[in-house]
Coordinates of N, CA and C in Angstrom, one line a residue:
X1 N -11.1 -12.7 2.5 CA -10.2 -11.7 3.1 C -10.9 -10.2 3.2
X2 N -10.3 -9.5 3.4 CA -10.8 -8.1 3.9 C -11.4 -7.5 2.5
X3 N -12.6 -6.9 2.7 CA -13.5 -6.4 1.7 C -13.4 -4.6 2.0
X4 N -13.0 -3.9 0.8 CA -13.3 -2.4 1.0 C -14.6 -2.0 1.0
X5 N -14.7 -0.9 1.6 CA -16.2 -0.3 1.9 C -16.1 0.8 0.4
X6 N -17.3 1.6 0.3 CA -17.4 2.3 -0.9 C -16.4 3.4 -1.0
X7 N -15.8 3.8 0.4 CA -14.7 4.7 0.3 C -13.2 4.2 -0.1
X8 N -13.4 2.8 0.0 CA -11.9 2.2 -0.5 C -11.1 1.9 0.7
X9 N -11.7 2.1 1.8 CA -11.1 1.5 2.9 C -11.4 0.2 3.5
X10 N -10.7 -0.5 4.2 CA -11.1 -2.0 4.7 C -11.7 -1.7 6.0
X11 N -12.8 -2.3 6.4 CA -13.5 -2.2 7.4 C -13.0 -2.5 8.6
X12 N -12.9 -1.7 9.7 CA -12.1 -2.2 10.7 C -12.4 -3.2 11.4
X13 N -13.8 -3.5 11.6 CA -14.4 -4.6 12.3 C -14.0 -5.8 11.6
X14 N -13.8 -6.2 10.3 CA -13.4 -7.1 9.6 C -11.8 -7.3 9.7
X15 N -11.1 -6.3 10.1 CA -9.7 -6.4 10.2 C -9.4 -7.2 11.6
X16 N -10.4 -6.4 12.6 CA -10.0 -7.1 14.2 C -10.4 -8.5 14.1
X17 N -11.5 -8.8 13.3 CA -12.0 -10.3 13.5 C -11.0 -11.2 13.1
X18 N -10.2 -10.7 12.1 CA -9.1 -11.6 11.5 C -7.9 -11.7 12.4
X19 N -8.1 -11.1 13.6 CA -7.0 -11.3 14.4 C -5.6 -10.4 14.1
X20 N -5.7 -9.3 13.1 CA -4.6 -8.3 12.8 C -3.5 -9.4 12.3
X21 N -3.7 -10.5 11.7 CA -2.5 -11.3 11.2 C -2.7 -11.3 9.6
X22 N -1.6 -11.1 9.0 CA -1.7 -11.2 7.5 C -0.6 -12.4 7.3
X23 N -1.2 -13.6 6.8 CA -0.3 -14.8 6.5 C 0.7 -14.7 5.6
X24 N 0.3 -13.6 4.5 CA 1.2 -13.6 3.3 C 2.7 -12.8 3.9
X25 N 2.7 -12.2 4.9 CA 4.0 -11.6 5.3 C 4.7 -12.4 6.6
X26 N 4.3 -13.3 6.8 CA 5.1 -14.2 8.0 C 6.5 -14.4 7.7
X27 N 7.3 -14.1 9.0 CA 8.4 -14.5 8.7 C 8.8 -16.0 9.3
X28 N 10.0 -16.1 9.7 CA 10.6 -17.6 10.1 C 10.0 -18.0 11.4
X29 N 9.2 -17.1 12.0 CA 8.4 -17.3 13.3 C 9.1 -17.0 14.3
X30 N 10.3 -16.2 14.2 CA 11.2 -15.9 15.4 C 10.5 -14.6 15.7
X31 N 10.1 -14.5 17.0 CA 9.6 -12.9 17.5 C 10.7 -12.1 17.6
X32 N 10.6 -11.1 17.1 CA 11.9 -9.8 17.1 C 13.1 -10.4 16.5
X33 N 13.1 -11.3 15.4 CA 14.4 -11.5 14.8 C 15.1 -10.4 14.2
X34 N 16.3 -10.3 14.1 CA 17.1 -9.1 13.5 C 16.7 -8.7 12.4
X35 N 16.2 -9.5 11.5 CA 16.0 -9.1 10.1 C 14.5 -8.3 10.0
X36 N 13.8 -8.3 11.3 CA 12.7 -7.5 11.2 C 12.9 -6.1 12.0
X37 N 13.9 -6.0 12.5 CA 14.2 -4.7 13.3 C 14.8 -3.8 12.4
X38 N 14.0 -2.5 12.4 CA 14.8 -1.2 11.8 C 15.5 -0.3 12.9
X39 N 16.6 -0.2 13.0 CA 17.3 0.5 13.7 C 17.1 2.1 13.3
X40 N 16.7 3.1 14.2 CA 16.5 4.6 13.7 C 16.9 5.4 14.8
X41 N 17.3 6.7 14.5 CA 17.4 7.4 15.5 C 16.2 7.9 16.0
X42 N 16.3 8.2 17.2 CA 15.0 8.7 18.3 C 15.4 10.1 18.8
X43 N 14.3 10.7 19.2 CA 14.5 12.1 19.8 C 13.7 12.2 21.2
X44 N 14.1 12.8 22.0 CA 13.3 13.2 23.3 C 13.0 14.7 22.9
X45 N 11.6 15.1 23.3 CA 11.2 16.4 23.0 C 10.7 16.8 24.4
X46 N 10.8 18.2 24.2 CA 10.3 19.0 25.5 C 9.8 20.4 25.0
X47 N 9.0 20.9 25.6 CA 8.4 22.3 25.2 C 8.2 23.2 26.3
X48 N 8.7 24.4 25.9 CA 8.9 25.5 26.9 C 8.4 26.7 26.4
X49 N 7.8 27.7 27.2 CA 7.3 28.8 26.9 C 8.6 30.1 26.8
X50 N 8.6 30.8 25.9 CA 9.5 31.8 25.7 C 8.8 33.0 26.1
X51 N 9.1 33.6 27.1 CA 8.4 34.9 27.7 C 8.7 36.0 26.7
X52 N 9.8 36.3 26.4 CA 10.5 37.1 25.8 C 9.6 37.3 24.2
X53 N 9.5 36.2 23.5 CA 8.8 36.2 22.3 C 7.4 35.8 22.3
X54 N 7.0 35.4 23.6 CA 5.6 35.1 24.0 C 5.2 33.9 22.9
X55 N 6.1 32.9 22.9 CA 5.6 32.0 22.0 C 6.3 30.6 22.6
X56 N 5.7 29.5 22.3 CA 6.1 28.1 22.8 C 7.4 27.8 21.9
X57 N 8.4 27.0 22.6 CA 9.5 26.4 21.9 C 9.6 25.0 21.9
X58 N 9.9 24.4 20.9 CA 10.1 22.9 21.0 C 11.6 22.7 21.2
X59 N 11.8 21.8 21.9 CA 13.3 21.2 22.1 C 13.6 19.8 21.8
X60 N 14.6 19.3 20.8 CA 14.8 18.0 20.7 C 16.3 17.5 21.1
X61 N 16.3 16.4 21.5 CA 17.7 15.8 21.9 C 17.7 14.5 21.3
X62 N 18.6 14.1 20.3 CA 18.7 13.1 19.5 C 19.5 12.0 20.1
X63 N 19.1 10.8 19.6 CA 20.1 9.6 20.1 C 20.2 8.7 18.7
X64 N 21.4 8.0 18.4 CA 21.7 7.3 17.3 C 21.1 6.0 17.2
X65 N 21.2 5.2 16.3 CA 20.8 3.8 16.3 C 21.2 3.0 17.5
X66 N 22.3 3.4 18.1 CA 22.8 2.5 19.3 C 22.4 3.5 20.6
X67 N 21.8 4.3 20.5 CA 21.1 5.0 21.8 C 22.1 5.7 22.4
X68 N 23.1 6.4 21.5 CA 24.2 7.4 22.2 C 23.9 8.6 21.6
X69 N 24.2 9.6 22.4 CA 23.5 11.0 22.0 C 24.2 11.5 20.7
X70 N 23.5 12.1 20.0 CA 23.7 12.8 18.8 C 24.5 14.2 19.2
X71 N 25.4 14.5 18.3 CA 25.9 15.9 18.5 C 25.3 16.8 17.5
X72 N 25.3 18.1 17.4 CA 24.7 19.0 16.8 C 24.6 19.0 15.2
X73 N 25.5 18.6 14.8 CA 25.9 18.1 13.2 C 25.1 17.1 12.9
X74 N 25.3 16.1 13.8 CA 24.2 15.0 13.5 C 22.7 15.1 13.6
X75 N 22.3 15.9 14.5 CA 20.9 16.3 14.7 C 20.5 17.1 13.3
X76 N 21.2 18.1 12.9 CA 20.8 19.0 11.8 C 21.0 18.0 10.4
X77 N 21.4 16.9 10.4 CA 21.3 16.0 9.2 C 20.0 15.4 9.2
X78 N 18.9 15.4 10.2 CA 17.6 15.1 10.3 C 16.8 16.3 9.9
X79 N 17.3 17.4 9.9 CA 16.5 18.7 9.8 C 16.5 19.1 8.3
X80 N 15.4 19.4 7.9 CA 15.3 20.0 6.3 C 16.2 21.2 6.1
X81 N 17.0 21.1 5.2 CA 17.8 22.3 4.9 C 17.3 23.6 4.9
X82 N 16.1 23.6 4.3 CA 15.4 24.9 4.5 C 15.2 25.5 6.0
X83 N 15.3 24.7 6.9 CA 15.0 25.1 8.4 C 16.1 25.2 9.1
X84 N 17.4 24.4 8.6 CA 18.7 24.1 9.6 C 19.3 25.6 9.6
X85 N 19.6 25.8 10.9 CA 20.3 27.0 11.2 C 19.5 28.3 11.0
X86 N 18.1 28.2 10.9 CA 17.3 29.3 10.6 C 16.0 29.2 11.7
X87 N 15.2 28.4 11.3 CA 14.1 28.0 12.4 C 14.6 27.2 13.5
X88 N 15.6 26.2 13.1 CA 16.0 25.2 13.8 C 17.2 25.7 14.2
X89 N 17.8 25.9 15.6 CA 19.2 26.0 16.0 C 19.8 25.1 16.9
X90 N 20.9 25.1 17.2 CA 21.4 24.3 18.4 C 21.6 25.3 19.6
X91 N 21.2 25.1 20.6 CA 21.3 26.0 22.0 C 21.3 25.1 23.0
X92 N 21.6 25.6 24.2 CA 21.6 24.9 25.6 C 20.1 25.0 26.1
X93 N 19.5 24.1 26.4 CA 18.2 24.1 27.0 C 18.0 25.1 28.3
X94 N 17.0 26.0 28.2 CA 16.9 26.9 29.4 C 16.8 26.5 30.6
X95 N 16.1 25.0 30.8 CA 15.8 24.5 31.8 C 16.4 23.4 32.4
X96 N 17.3 23.0 31.8 CA 18.2 21.7 32.0 C 19.8 22.0 32.2
X97 N 20.2 21.6 33.3 CA 21.7 22.0 33.7 C 22.6 20.9 32.7
X98 N 23.8 21.2 32.7 CA 24.9 20.3 32.4 C 25.4 21.0 30.9
X99 N 24.8 22.0 30.6 CA 25.5 22.6 29.2 C 25.1 21.7 28.0
X100 N 24.1 20.7 28.1 CA 23.8 19.9 26.7 C 23.3 20.7 25.8
X101 N 23.6 20.6 24.5 CA 22.9 21.4 23.5 C 21.8 20.7 22.9
X102 N 20.6 21.1 22.6 CA 19.3 20.9 22.3 C 19.2 21.6 20.9
X103 N 18.3 21.0 20.0 CA 17.7 21.4 18.8 C 16.5 22.2 19.3
X104 N 16.7 23.5 18.9 CA 15.5 24.4 19.4 C 14.8 24.7 17.9
X105 N 13.5 24.3 18.1 CA 12.5 24.9 17.1 C 11.7 26.2 17.5
X106 N 12.0 27.3 16.9 CA 11.3 28.5 17.3 C 10.7 29.2 16.1

């Protein structure tokens, strides 16, 4: 099996030579079986430059596990409470039409 080097890490060459396969965790053999898939929320990210504050701003638009858009309250569930409604606010994106709200990190 893989041997650790003096730093306690597995040598990448040994790992690659073994074909990146760990037989101890093999499933039933079905590729993409639903028991292996972990559904999670995903986010689109965009970055703009705020001329007024002369700083970059990060914008997030979230999707739920079924790829449906998240509302502002659902997005805030994924934000640490120390930052929600302080450093992260829900606002319309300055360059995208349609009045869709994004989480703005500023």
